[in-house]
PDB file of C-alpha atoms in Angstrom:
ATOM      1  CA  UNK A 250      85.590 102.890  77.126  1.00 81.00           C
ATOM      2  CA  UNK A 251      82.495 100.794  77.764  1.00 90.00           C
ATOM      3  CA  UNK A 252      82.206  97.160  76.305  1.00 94.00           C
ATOM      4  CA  UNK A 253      78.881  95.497  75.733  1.00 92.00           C
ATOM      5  CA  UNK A 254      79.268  93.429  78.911  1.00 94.00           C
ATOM      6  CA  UNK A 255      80.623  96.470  80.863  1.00 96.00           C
ATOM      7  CA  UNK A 256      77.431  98.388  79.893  1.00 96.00           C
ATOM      8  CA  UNK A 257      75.549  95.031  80.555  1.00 97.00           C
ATOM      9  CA  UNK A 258      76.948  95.176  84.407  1.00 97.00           C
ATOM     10  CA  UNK A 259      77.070  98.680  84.850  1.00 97.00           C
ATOM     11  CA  UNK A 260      73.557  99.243  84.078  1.00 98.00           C
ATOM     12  CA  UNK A 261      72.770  96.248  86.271  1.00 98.00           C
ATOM     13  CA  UNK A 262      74.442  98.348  89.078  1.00 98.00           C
ATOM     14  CA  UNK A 263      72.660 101.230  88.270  1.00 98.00           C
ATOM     15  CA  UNK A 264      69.255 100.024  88.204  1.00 98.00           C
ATOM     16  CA  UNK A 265      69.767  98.775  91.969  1.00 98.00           C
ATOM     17  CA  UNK A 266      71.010 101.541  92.734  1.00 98.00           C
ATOM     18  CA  UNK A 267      67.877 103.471  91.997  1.00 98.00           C
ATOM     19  CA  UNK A 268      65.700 101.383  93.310  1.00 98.00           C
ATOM     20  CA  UNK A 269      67.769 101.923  96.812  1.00 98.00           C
ATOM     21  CA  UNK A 270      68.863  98.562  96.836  1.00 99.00           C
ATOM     22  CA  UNK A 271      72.496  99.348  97.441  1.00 98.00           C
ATOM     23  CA  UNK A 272      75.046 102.532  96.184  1.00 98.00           C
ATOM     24  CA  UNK A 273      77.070 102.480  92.498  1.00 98.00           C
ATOM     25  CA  UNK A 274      79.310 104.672  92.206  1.00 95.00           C
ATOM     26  CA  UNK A 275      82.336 103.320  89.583  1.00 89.00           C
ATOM     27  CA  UNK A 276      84.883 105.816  90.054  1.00 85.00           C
ATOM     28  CA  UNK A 277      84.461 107.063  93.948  1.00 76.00           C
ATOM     29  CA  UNK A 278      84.763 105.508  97.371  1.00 89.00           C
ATOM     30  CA  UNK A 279      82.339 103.979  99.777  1.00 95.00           C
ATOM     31  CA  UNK A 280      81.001 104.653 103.531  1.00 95.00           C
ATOM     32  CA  UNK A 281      81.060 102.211 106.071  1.00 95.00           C
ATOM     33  CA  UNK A 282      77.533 101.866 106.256  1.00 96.00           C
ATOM     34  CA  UNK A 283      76.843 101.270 102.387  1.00 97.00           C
ATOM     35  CA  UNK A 284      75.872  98.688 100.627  1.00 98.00           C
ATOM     36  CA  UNK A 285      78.742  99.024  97.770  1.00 98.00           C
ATOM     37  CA  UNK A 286      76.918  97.462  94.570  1.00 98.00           C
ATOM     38  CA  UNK A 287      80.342  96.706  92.612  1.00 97.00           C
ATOM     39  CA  UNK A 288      81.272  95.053  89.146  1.00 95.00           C
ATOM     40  CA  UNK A 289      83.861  92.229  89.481  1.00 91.00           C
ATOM     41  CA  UNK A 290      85.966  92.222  92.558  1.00 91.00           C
ATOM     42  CA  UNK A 291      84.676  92.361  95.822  1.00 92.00           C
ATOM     43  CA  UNK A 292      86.975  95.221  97.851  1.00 93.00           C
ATOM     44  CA  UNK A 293      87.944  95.336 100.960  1.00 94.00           C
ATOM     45  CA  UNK A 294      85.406  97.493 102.404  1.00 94.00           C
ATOM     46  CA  UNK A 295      82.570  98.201 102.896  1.00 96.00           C
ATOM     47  CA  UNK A 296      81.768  95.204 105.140  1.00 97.00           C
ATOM     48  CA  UNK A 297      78.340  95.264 102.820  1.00 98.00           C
ATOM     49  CA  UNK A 298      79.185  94.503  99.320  1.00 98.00           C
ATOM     50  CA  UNK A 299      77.020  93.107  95.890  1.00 98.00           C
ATOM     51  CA  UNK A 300      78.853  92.606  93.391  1.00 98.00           C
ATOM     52  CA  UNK A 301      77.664  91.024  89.794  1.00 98.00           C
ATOM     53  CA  UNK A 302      79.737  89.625  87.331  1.00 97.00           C
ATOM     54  CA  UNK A 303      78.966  87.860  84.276  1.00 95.00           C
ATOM     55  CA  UNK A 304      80.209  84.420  83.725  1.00 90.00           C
ATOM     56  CA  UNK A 305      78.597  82.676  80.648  1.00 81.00           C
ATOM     57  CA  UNK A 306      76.381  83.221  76.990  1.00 79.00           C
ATOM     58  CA  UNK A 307      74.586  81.154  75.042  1.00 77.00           C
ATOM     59  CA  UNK A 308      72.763  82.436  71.630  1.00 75.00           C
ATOM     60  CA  UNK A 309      69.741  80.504  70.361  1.00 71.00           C
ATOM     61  CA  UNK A 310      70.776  79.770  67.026  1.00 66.00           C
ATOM     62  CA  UNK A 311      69.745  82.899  64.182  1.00 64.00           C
ATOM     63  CA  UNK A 312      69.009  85.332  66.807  1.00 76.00           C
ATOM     64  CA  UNK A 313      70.953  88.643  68.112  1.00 78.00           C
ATOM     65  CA  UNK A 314      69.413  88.008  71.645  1.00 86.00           C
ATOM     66  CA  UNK A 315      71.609  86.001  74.170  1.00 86.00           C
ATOM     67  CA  UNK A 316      71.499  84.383  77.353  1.00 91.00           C
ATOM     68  CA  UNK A 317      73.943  85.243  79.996  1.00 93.00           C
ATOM     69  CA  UNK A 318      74.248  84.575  83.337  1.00 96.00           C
ATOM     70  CA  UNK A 319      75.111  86.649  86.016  1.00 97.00           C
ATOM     71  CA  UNK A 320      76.298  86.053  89.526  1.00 98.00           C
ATOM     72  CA  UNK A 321      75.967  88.061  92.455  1.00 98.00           C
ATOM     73  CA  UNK A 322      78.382  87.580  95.032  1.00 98.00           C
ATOM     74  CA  UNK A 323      76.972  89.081  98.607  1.00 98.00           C
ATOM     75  CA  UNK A 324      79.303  89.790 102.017  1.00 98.00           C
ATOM     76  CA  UNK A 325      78.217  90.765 104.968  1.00 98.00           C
ATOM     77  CA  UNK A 326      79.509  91.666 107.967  1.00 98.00           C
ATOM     78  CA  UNK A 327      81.296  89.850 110.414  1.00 97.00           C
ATOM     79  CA  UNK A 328      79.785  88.406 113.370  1.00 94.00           C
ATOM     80  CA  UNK A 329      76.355  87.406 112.189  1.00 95.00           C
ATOM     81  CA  UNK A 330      76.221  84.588 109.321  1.00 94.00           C
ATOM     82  CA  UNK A 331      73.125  85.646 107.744  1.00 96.00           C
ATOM     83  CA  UNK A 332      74.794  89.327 107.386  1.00 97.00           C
ATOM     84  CA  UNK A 333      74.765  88.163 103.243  1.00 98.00           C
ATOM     85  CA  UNK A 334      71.290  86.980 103.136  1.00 98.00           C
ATOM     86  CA  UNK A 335      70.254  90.407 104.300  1.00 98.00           C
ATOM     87  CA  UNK A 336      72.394  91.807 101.376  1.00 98.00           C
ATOM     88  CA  UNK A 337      71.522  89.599  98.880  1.00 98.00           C
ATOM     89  CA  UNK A 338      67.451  88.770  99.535  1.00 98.00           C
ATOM     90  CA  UNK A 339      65.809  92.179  98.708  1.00 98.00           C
ATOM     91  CA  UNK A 340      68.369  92.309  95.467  1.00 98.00           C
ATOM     92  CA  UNK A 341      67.513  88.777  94.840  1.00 98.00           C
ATOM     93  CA  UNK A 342      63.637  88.859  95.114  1.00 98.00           C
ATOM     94  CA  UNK A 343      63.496  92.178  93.383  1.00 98.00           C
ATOM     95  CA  UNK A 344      65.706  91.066  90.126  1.00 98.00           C
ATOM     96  CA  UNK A 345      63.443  87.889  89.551  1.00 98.00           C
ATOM     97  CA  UNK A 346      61.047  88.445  87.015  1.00 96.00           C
ATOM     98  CA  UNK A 347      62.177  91.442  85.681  1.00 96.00           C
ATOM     99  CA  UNK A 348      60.811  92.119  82.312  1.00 95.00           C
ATOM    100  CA  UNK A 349      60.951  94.802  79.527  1.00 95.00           C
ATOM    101  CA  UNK A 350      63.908  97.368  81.526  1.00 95.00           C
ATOM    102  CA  UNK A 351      66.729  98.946  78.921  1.00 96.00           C
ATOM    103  CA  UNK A 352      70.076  98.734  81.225  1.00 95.00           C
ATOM    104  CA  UNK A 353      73.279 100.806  80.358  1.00 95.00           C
ATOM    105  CA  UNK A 354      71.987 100.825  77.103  1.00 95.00           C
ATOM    106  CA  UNK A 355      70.779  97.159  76.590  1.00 95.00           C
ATOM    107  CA  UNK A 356      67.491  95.813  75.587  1.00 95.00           C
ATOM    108  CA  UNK A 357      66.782  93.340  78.448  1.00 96.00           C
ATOM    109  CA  UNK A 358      63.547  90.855  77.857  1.00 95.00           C
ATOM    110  CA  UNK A 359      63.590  89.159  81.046  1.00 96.00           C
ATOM    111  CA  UNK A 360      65.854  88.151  84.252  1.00 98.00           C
ATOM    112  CA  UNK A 361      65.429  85.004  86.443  1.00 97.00           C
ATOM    113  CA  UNK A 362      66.512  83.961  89.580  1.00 98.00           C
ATOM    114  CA  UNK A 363      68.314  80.646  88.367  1.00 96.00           C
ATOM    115  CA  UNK A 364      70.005  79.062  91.332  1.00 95.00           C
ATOM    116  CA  UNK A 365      71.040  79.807  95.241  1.00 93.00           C
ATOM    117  CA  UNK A 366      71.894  80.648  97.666  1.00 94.00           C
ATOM    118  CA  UNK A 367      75.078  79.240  97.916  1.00 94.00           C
ATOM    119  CA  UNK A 368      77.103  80.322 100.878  1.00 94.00           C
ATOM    120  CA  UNK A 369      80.418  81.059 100.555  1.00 95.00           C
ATOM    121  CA  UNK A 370      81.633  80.642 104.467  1.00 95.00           C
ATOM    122  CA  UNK A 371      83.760  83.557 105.727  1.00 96.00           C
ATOM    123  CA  UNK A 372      86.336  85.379 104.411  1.00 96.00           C
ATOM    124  CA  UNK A 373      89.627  86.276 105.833  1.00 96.00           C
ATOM    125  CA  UNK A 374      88.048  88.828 108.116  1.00 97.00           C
ATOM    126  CA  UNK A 375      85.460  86.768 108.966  1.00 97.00           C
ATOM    127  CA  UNK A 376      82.627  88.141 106.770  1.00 98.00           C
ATOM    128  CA  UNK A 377      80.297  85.551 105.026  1.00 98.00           C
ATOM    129  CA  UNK A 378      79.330  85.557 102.145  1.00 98.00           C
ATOM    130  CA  UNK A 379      76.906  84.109  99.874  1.00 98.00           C
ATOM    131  CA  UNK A 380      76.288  83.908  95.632  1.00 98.00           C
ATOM    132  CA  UNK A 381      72.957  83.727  93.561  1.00 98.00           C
ATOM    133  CA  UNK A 382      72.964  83.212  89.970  1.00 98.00           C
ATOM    134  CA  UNK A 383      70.707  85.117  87.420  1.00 98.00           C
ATOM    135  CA  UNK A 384      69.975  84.017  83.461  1.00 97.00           C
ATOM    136  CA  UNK A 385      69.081  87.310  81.726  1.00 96.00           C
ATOM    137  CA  UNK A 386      67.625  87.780  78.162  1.00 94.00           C
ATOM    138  CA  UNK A 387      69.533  90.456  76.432  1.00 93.00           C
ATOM    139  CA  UNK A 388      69.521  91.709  73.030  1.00 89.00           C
ATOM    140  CA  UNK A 389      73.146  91.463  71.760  1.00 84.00           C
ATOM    141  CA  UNK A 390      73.065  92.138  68.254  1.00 79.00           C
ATOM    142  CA  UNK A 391      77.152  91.716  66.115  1.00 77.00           C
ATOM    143  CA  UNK A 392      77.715  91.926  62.957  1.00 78.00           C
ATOM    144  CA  UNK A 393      76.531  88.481  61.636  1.00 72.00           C
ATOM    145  CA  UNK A 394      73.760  88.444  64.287  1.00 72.00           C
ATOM    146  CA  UNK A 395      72.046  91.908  63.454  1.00 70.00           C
ATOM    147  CA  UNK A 396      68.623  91.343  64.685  1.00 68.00           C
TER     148      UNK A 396
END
């Protein structure tokens, strides 16, 4: 079962996927040397992870299109802290300005780069990691928001 967010993230996975940004793949496993694009939780390996999640919406009053922003969490691997930027850079600098794509399904007008980098520090294994934060224009039309 898909959800309008799940669609929302999926599609985001997808689309850097194809552009050979990093691998998707929502039901299978991941080699070492991947970049695992993932939706949610970061797992515990690859050592090279993206993962997006969405954390806030805002609709302009009257209109079925929303605002919603998006973070993407890099890691990298231990033993070199900029391991995340060269995860998250190339995703970062080609999702800014992206206008007029359909993802999973969704209408999106435009995305935007709205803050970061933030780093993270390391994680238990000594990984860093590092989060950038995207507003995206989405159509979301419901049932008292049609168009």
């Amino acid at each position: 079962m898909s959800t309008w967010t799940t669609s929302l993230i999926d599609g985001l996975a997808q689309l850097l996927h194809d552009a050979g940004l990093g691998v998707y793949r929502p039901t299978g496993t991941y080699a070492a040397a991947d970049i695992a694009v993932v939706a949610g939780v970061l797992p515990p390996m690859p050592d090279r992870v993206y993962c997006l999640s969405l954390y806030g919406t805002v609709r302009p009053s009257g209109l079925a299109d929303v605002r919603v922003s998006i973070q993407g969490r890099a890691r990298g691997p231990a033993g070199d802290s900029r391991s995340a930027d060269y995860v998250a850079d190339p995703i970062r600098d080609y999702l800014d300005g992206y206008r007029a794509v359909t993802v999973g399904g969704i209408r999106i007008s435009q995305i935007l780069h709205a803050s970061g980098p933030g780093v993270l520090g390391l994680d238990g294994s000594n990984r860093p990691g590092r989060t950038d934060n995207f507003a995206i224009t989405a159509e979301r039309p419901t049932t008292h928001y049609p168009d």
